Each structure stands twice: as C-alpha cells, then as structure tokens.
Tab-separated table of C-alpha atoms and ligand atoms in Angstrom:
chain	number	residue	atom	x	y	z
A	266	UNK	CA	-1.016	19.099	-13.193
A	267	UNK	CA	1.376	18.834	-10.207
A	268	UNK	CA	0.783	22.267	-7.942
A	269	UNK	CA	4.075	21.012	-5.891
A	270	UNK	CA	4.154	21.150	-2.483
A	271	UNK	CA	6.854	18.704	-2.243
A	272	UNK	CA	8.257	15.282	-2.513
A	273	UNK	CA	5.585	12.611	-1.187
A	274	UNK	CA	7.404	8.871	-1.151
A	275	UNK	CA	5.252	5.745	-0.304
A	276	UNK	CA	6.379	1.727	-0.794
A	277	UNK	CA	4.558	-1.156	-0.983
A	278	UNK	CA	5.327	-4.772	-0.750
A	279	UNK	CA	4.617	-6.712	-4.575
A	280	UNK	CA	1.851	-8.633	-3.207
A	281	UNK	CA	0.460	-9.280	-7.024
A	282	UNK	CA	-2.958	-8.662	-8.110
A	283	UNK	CA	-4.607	-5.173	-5.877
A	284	UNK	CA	-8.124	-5.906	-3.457
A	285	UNK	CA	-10.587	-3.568	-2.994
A	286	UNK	CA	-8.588	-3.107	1.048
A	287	UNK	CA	-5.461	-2.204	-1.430
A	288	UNK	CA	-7.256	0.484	-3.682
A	289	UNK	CA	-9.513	1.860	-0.372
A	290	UNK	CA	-6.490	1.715	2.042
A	291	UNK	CA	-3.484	3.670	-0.331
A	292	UNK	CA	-4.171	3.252	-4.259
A	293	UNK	CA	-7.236	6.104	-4.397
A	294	UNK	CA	-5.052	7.964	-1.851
A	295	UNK	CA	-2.006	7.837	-4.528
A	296	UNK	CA	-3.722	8.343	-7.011
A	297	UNK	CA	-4.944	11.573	-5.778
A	298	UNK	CA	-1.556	13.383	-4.009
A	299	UNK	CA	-0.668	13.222	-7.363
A	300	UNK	CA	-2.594	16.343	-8.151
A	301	UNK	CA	-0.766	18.471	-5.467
A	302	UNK	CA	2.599	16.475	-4.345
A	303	UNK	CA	5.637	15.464	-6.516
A	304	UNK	CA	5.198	11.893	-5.970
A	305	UNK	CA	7.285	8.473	-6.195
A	306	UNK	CA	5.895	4.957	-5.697
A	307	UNK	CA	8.351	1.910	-4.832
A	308	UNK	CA	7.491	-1.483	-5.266
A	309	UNK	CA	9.425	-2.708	-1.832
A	310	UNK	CA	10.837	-5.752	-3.057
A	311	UNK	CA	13.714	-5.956	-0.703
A	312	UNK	CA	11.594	-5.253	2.041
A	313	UNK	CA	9.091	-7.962	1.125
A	314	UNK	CA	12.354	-10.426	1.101
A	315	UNK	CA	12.518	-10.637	4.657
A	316	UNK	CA	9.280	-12.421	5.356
A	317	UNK	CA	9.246	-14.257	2.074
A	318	UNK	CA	9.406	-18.254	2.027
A	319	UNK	CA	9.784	-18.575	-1.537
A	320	UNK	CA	10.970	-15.961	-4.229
A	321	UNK	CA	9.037	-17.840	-7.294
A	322	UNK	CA	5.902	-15.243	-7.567
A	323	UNK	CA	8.091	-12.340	-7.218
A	324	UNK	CA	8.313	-11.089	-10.863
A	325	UNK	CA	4.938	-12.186	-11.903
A	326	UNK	CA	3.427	-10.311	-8.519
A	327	UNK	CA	5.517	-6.696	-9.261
A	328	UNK	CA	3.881	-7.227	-12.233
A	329	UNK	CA	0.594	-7.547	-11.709
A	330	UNK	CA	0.790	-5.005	-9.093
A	331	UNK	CA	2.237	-2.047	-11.340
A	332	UNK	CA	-0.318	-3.041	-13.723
A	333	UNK	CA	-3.230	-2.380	-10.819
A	334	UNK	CA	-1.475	0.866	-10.101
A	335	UNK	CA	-1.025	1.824	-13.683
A	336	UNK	CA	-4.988	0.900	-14.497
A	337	UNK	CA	-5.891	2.805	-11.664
A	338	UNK	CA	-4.665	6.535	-12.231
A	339	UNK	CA	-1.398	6.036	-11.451
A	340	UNK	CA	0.489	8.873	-13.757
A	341	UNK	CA	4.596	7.308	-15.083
A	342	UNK	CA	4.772	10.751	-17.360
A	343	UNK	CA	4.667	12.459	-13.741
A	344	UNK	CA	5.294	9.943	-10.882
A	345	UNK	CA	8.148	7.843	-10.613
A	346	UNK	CA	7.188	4.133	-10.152
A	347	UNK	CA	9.815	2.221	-9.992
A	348	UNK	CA	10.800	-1.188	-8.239
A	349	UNK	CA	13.488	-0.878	-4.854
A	350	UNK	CA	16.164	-3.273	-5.944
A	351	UNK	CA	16.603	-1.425	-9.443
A	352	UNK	CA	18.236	0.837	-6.976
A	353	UNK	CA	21.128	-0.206	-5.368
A	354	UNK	CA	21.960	3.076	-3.823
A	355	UNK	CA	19.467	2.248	-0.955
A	356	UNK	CA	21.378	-1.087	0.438
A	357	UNK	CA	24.558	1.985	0.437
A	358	UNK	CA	22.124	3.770	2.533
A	359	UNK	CA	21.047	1.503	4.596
A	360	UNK	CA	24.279	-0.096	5.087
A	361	UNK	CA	25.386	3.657	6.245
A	362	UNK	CA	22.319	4.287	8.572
A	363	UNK	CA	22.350	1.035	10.370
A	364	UNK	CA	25.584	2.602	12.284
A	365	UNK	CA	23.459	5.671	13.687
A	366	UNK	CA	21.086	3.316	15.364
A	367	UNK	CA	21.529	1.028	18.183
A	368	UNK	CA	20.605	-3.120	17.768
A	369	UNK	CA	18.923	-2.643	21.258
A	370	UNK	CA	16.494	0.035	19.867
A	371	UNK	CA	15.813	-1.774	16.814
A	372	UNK	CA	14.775	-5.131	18.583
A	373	UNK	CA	12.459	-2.991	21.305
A	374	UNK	CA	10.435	-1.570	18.414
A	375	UNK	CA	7.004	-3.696	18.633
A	376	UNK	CA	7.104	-4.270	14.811
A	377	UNK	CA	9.721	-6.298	14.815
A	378	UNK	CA	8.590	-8.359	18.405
A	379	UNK	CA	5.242	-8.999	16.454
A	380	UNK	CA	7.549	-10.170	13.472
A	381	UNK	CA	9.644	-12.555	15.386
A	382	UNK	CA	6.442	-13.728	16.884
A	383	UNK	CA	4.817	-14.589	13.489
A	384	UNK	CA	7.821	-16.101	11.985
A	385	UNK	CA	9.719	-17.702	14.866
A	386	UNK	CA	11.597	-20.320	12.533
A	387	UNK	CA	12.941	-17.364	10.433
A	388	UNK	CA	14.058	-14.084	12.484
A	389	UNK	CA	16.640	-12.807	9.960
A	390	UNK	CA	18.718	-9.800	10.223
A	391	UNK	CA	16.985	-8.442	7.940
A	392	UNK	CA	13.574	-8.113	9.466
A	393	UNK	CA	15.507	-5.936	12.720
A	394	UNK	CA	16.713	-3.748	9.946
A	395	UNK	CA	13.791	-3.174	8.493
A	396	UNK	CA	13.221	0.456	9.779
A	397	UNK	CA	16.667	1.282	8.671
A	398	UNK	CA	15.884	0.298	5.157
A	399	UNK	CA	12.619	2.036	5.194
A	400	UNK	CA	14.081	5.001	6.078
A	401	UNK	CA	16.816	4.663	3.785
A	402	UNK	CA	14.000	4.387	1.013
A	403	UNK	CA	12.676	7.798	1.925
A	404	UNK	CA	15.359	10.107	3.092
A	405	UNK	CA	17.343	8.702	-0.595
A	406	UNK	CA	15.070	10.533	-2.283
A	407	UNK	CA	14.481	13.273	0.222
A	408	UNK	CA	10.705	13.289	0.305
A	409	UNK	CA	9.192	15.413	2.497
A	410	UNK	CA	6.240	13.301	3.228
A	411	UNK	CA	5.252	10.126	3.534
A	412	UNK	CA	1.435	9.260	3.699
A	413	UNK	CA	0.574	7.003	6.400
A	414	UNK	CA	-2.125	5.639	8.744
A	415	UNK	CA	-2.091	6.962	12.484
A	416	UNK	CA	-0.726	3.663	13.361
A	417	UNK	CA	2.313	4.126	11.015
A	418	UNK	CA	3.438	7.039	13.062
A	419	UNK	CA	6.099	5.245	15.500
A	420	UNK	CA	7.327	4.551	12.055
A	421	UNK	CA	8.108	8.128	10.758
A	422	UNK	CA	9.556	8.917	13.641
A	423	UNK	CA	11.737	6.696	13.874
A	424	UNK	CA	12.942	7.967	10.715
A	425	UNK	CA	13.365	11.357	11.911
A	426	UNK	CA	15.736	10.396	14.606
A	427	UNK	CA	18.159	8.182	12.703
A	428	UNK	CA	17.846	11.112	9.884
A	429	UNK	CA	18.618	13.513	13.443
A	430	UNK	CA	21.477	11.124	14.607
A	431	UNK	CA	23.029	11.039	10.943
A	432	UNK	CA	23.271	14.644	10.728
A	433	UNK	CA	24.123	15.495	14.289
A	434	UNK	CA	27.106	12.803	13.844
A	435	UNK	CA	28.954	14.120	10.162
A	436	UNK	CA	27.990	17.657	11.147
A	437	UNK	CA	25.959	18.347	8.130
A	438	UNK	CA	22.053	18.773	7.263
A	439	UNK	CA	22.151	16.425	4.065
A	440	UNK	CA	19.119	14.280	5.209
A	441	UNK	CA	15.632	15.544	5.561
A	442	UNK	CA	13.823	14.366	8.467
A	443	UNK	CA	10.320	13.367	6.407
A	444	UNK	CA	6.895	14.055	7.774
A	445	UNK	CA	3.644	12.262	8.341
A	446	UNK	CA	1.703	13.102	5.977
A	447	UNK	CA	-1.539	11.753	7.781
A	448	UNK	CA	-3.636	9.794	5.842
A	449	UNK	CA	-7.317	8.688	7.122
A	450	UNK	CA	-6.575	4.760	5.934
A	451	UNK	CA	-10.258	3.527	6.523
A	452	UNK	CA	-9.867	-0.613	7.738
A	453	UNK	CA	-11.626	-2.500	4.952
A	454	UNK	CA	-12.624	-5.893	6.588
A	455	UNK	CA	-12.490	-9.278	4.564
A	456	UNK	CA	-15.158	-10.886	3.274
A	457	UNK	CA	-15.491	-12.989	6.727
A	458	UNK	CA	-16.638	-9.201	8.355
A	459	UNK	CA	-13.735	-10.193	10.721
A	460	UNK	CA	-10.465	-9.720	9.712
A	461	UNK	CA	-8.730	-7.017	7.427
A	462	UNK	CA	-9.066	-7.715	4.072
A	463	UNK	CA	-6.123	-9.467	2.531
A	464	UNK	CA	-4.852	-11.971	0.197
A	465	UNK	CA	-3.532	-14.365	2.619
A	466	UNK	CA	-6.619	-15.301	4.627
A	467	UNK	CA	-8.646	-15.402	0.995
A	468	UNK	CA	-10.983	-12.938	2.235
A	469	UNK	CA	-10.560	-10.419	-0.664
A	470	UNK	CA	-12.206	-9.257	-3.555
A	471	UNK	CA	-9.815	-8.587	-6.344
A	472	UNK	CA	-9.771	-5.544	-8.612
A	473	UNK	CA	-8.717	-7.064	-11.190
A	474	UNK	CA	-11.753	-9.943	-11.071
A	475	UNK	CA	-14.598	-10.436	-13.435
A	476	UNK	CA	-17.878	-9.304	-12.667
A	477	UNK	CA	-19.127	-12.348	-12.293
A	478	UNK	CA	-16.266	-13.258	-9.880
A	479	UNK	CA	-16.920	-10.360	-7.838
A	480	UNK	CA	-20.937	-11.502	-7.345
A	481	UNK	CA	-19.526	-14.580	-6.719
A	482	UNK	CA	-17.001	-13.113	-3.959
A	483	UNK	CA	-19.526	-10.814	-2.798
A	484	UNK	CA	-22.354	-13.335	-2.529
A	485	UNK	CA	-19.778	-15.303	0.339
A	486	UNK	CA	-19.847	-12.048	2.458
A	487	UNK	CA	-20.806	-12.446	6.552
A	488	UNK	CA	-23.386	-9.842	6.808
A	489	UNK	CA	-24.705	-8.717	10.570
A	490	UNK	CA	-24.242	-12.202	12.583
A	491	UNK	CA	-27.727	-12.087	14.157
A	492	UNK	CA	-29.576	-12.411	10.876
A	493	UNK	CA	-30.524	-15.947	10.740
A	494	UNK	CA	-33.839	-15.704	8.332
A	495	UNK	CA	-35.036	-13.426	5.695
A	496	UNK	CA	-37.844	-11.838	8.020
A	497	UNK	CA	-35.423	-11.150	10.954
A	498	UNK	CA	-34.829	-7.022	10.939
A	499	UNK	CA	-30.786	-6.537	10.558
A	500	UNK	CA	-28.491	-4.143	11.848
A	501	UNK	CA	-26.887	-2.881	8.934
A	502	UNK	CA	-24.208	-1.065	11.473
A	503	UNK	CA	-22.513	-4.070	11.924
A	504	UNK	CA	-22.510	-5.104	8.499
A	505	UNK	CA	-19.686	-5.242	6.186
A	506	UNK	CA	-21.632	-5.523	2.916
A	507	UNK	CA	-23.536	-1.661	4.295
A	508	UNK	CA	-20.065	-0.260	5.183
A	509	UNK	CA	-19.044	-0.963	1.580
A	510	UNK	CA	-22.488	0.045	0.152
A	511	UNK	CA	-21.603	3.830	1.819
A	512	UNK	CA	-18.301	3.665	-0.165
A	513	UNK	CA	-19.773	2.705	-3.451
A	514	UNK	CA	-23.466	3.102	-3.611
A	515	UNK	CA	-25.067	6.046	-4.172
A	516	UNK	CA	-26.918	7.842	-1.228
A	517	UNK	CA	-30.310	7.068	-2.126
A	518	UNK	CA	-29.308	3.318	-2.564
A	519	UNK	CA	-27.863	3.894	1.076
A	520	UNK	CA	-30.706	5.769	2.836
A	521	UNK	CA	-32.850	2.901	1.744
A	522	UNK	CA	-30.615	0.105	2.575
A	523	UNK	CA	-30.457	1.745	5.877
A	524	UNK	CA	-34.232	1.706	6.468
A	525	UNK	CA	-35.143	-1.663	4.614
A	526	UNK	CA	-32.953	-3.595	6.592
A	527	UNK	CA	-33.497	-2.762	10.167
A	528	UNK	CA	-37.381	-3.890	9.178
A	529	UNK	CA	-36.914	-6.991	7.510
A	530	UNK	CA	-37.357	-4.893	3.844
A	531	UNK	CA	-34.492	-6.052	2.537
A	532	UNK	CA	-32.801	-9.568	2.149
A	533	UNK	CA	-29.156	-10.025	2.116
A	534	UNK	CA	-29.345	-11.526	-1.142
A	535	UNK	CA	-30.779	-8.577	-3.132
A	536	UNK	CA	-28.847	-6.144	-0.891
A	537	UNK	CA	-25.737	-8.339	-2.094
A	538	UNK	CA	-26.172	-8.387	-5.371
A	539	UNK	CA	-27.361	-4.520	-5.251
A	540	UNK	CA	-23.352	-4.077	-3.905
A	541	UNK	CA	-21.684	-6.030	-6.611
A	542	UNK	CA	-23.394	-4.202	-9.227
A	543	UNK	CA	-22.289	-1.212	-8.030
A	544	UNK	CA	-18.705	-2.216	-7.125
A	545	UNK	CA	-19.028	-3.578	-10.988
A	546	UNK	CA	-19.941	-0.800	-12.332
A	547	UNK	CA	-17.557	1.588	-10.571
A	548	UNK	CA	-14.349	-0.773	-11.409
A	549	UNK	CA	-15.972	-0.925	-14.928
A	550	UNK	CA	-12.941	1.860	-16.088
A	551	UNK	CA	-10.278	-0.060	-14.136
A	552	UNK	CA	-11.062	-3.132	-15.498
A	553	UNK	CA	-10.852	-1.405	-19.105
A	554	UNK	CA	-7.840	0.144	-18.863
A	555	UNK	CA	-5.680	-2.790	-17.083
A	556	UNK	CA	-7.078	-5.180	-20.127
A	557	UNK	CA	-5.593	-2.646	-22.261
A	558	UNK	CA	-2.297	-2.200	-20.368
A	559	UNK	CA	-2.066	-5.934	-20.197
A	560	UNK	CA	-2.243	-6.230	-23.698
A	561	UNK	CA	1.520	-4.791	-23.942
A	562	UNK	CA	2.982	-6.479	-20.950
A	563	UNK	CA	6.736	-4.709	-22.393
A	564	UNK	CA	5.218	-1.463	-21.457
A	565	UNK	CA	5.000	-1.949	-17.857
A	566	UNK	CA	8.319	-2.985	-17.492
A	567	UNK	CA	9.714	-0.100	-19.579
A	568	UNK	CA	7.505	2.224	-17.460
A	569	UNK	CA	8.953	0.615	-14.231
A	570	UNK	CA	12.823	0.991	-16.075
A	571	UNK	CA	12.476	4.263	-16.693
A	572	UNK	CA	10.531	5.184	-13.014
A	573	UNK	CA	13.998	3.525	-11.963
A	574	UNK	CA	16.029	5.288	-13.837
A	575	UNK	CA	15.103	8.764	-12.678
A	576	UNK	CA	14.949	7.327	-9.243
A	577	UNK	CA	18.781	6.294	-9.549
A	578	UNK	CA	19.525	9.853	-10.849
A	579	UNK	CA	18.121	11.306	-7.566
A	580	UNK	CA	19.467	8.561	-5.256
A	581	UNK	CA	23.126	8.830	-6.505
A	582	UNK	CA	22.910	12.976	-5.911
A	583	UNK	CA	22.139	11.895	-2.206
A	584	UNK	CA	24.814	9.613	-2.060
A	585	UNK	CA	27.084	12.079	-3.298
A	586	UNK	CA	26.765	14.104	-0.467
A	587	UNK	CA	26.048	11.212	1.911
A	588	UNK	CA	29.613	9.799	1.348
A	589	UNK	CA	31.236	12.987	1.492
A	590	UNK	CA	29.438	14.258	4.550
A	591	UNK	CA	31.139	10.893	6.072
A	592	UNK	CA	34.356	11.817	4.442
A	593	UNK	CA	34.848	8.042	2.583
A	594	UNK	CA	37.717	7.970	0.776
B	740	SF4	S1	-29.662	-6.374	4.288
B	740	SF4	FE1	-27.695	-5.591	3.646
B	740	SF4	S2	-27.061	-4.245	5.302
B	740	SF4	FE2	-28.690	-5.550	6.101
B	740	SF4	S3	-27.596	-7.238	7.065
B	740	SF4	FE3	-28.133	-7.860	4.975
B	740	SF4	S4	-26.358	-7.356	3.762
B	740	SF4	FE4	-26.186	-6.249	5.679
C-alpha cells in the first residue's frame, strides 16, 4: 500500500539481464520506495542511444531487464514501468529545455568530458544533451524525487536550474524543481575485487543465473590478494567474497567467517562455496518468479504498454501547460 509522499522517478539504461551490483545498487532500493512514494520506472532507451555502437540487443535487453524488475518486487498494478521512447512527449521536452541552457555549460559538466574521453570516435550531440533529456524525463512527470547516489548530485541540480531558468523565462511555475532523494548506493565490486561490478568487464554475477552458474561465478572471485596458501591467515576486510557474505549471510555465518579467516580457519574454497549457497538460496524466489514471468513473454510487454500509457497521460498534461506557458501557437 502506497502511504504517498510523492512522485519518486528513476531511469535506467536496458542493459539486459540484472547483476547482483544492479539489484544491490537501485533494484532493492525500488523495490522498496514503493511502499511509501508514488513511483515510476523508465527503461532509458533514448538515453542509452547515445553511447550505443549497435542497436541489435536493444529489444531483447528491455526485455530481459523488465523481466528482472518484474521478478524482483517490482509492482505494474501500482508503479508505472514503462520504456522512454513509448513517450514521445519527452524529445518535445527536451527539444524545449535545451533553449534554457547554454552549449558552454553543457560541455563544462565533467560527465560529458569523461564521455568524450571514452568514446572519442563518437561525440554526438546527443551525449552534450544528455542532462537536458534527463531532466526532461523527470520534470515530464513532475516527480518530486529522484533517488540517487551522492555522486549523482551535480546531476539533480542541474535539473533544478534549467527547471529555475524555464520558469523564470515564461513567467510561470509549471515545472517542479525535483529533489535528491539520497540514496546510500553501496559500490558492489566485480568479481576481479577491483572494479565495479558490471556487464562489460564480465565481472558480474547474474540474477537471473543458475545455481550452479553462480558457484561457478563465485568460485572465480579475487579474495584478499595476500592469501597465497590455505594456511596463510586472511584479511577478510579486504575481501570481496566477506563484503558480500555481510549482505547475504546470516550473522553467525559472518562472526565466524570473520574469526576463521584471520587464523587460517577457513579456506577460500569452503568460504566460497558457503557465499553461493547463500546468494542461492536468497535469489531462490527471484529465480521462481522470473521463470514464471518468462513463461508469458506477451505479459511483459503489455505491462510495459500499459506503464506507457499512463505515463503518456501524465506527460501530455505537462505539455499542455508547457506549450502554453511558452505561448506556441
Ligand atoms: S576465507 Fe573468505 S573472507 Fe577470508 S580471504 Fe578467503 S574468501 Fe575472503
């Protein structure tokens, strides 16, 4: 039951099949505003366009990715999910917004330097508009809040200003500067114990997997570096496979990890396979209910049709009073 204390938005790029960094980092944290915020989730396919080689995966990835959210608590009688291009009335928006910010201000912004420095062969127009259409995305549906890490917070206000320089140029108060909602987004590291978890540098470990994929996954993890042999003591504070223990194990199992380790009680191995029967067993009801979704592939995209739908019906009431606050003929 919704106790509604307003409109939360949140996007995400259709990167296909959900990792254990997706669910820890925003699909647990979703799942739960949904309890206290009026909440809509867009799968940002636009947005993903602009650093996109090839479009081929696209539908198959949406897919697969409303079918992680779906299996994982993700409620379409309440929550609109919905996919960004089923909504045209955001390219409107952004179209309109792009004249309320300046180009110098857009290329300054570090996101899109690091951009341009990733993809030097392809700096499109679209990647220095980015913030425009991300704001477009949220003040379309005037949300309130947006949940975001501390690091996504040059972000949001960006969004307040071109939402400020909007209404402070037509005169009116028809966009809602949105706030941070802050959101503790804990770093999940890859299976190398280096990098961030993601797809792209195969360091994941998919929700979606078999168990036996997931021991398999697990049992490639870099534990604490300095552990050569089974008898050498480990520090289990620089270990990956214990940070993910505390996040799925239970306390006891944790306490004892803890101790065993630091004396040599403990192998990686067991303490391994200890993790992926845990991770196993908590997925266990994911992994259920996605088979079962899966079964009726027509139902997701009805479910992502009708999240669009409503999202349309709230976007075009914006634009009504976006055009007319401009005064287009
Ligand atoms: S025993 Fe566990 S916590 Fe200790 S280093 Fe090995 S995997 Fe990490």
């Amino acid at each position: 039951m919704v106790a509604n204390k307003g409109r939360v938005f949140s996007g995400a790029r259709p990167t296909g099949r959900q990792h254990l960094g997706n669910y820890l980092g925003a699909i647990q944290n979703y799942v739960a505003l949904q309890d206290e915020y009026e909440c809509i989730y867009c799968i940002v396919d636009l947005h993903a366009l602009t650093t996109m080689e090839t479009t081929h995966d696209l539908v198959e990835n949406t897919y697969e990715m409303a079918l992680d959210w779906l299996a994982a608590g993700i409620r379409p009688e309440e929550t609109i999910v919905f996919i960004q291009s089923n909504v045209p009335q955001v390219t409107e928006l952004h179209t309109i917004l792009s004249m309320v910010v300046s180009l110098g201000k857009l290329t300054d912004l570090p996101t899109f330097k690091e951009k341009a420095r990733q993809q030097p062969h392809n700096i499109n127009y679209g990647l220095v508009g980015y913030p425009v259409l991300m704001t477009a995305d949220i003040v379309l549906y005037k949300a309130g809040f947006v949940p975001v890490g501390i690091d996504q917070a040059p972000h949001i206000e960006f969004a307040r200003e071109m939402v400020r320089s909007f209404n402070h140029r037509y005169g009116v108060d028809v966009l809602i500067e949105p706030q941070m909602k802050s959101t503790d987004v804990p770093k999940v590291l890859g299976t190398d114990g280096v990098n961030k978890m993601s797809k792209s540098l195969d360091n994941h470990i998919e929700l979606a997997a078999t168990p036996e994929e997931t021991l398999k996954r697990v049992m490639t993890m870099v534990t604490d570096p300095q552990r050569k042999r089974r008898d050498d003591p480990g520090d289990p504070d620089v270990c990956n496979v214990f940070s993910l223990h505390k996040v799925f194990s239970s306390s006891d199992e944790v306490d004892m990890i803890n101790m065993e380790c630091r004396c040599a009680g403990i192998g990686c191995v067991d303490c391994k396979k200890l993790f992926a029967r845990n991770l196993n067993a908590h997925l266990e009801p994911f992994r259920a209910r996605r088979a079962e979704l899966a079964s009726d592939p027509d139902h997701i995209w009805d479910v992502l049709e009708e999240g669009a739908k409503r999202a349309r019906q709230i976007a075009e009431e914006t634009m009504v009073e976006v055009r007319a606050a401009i005064g287009l003929p």
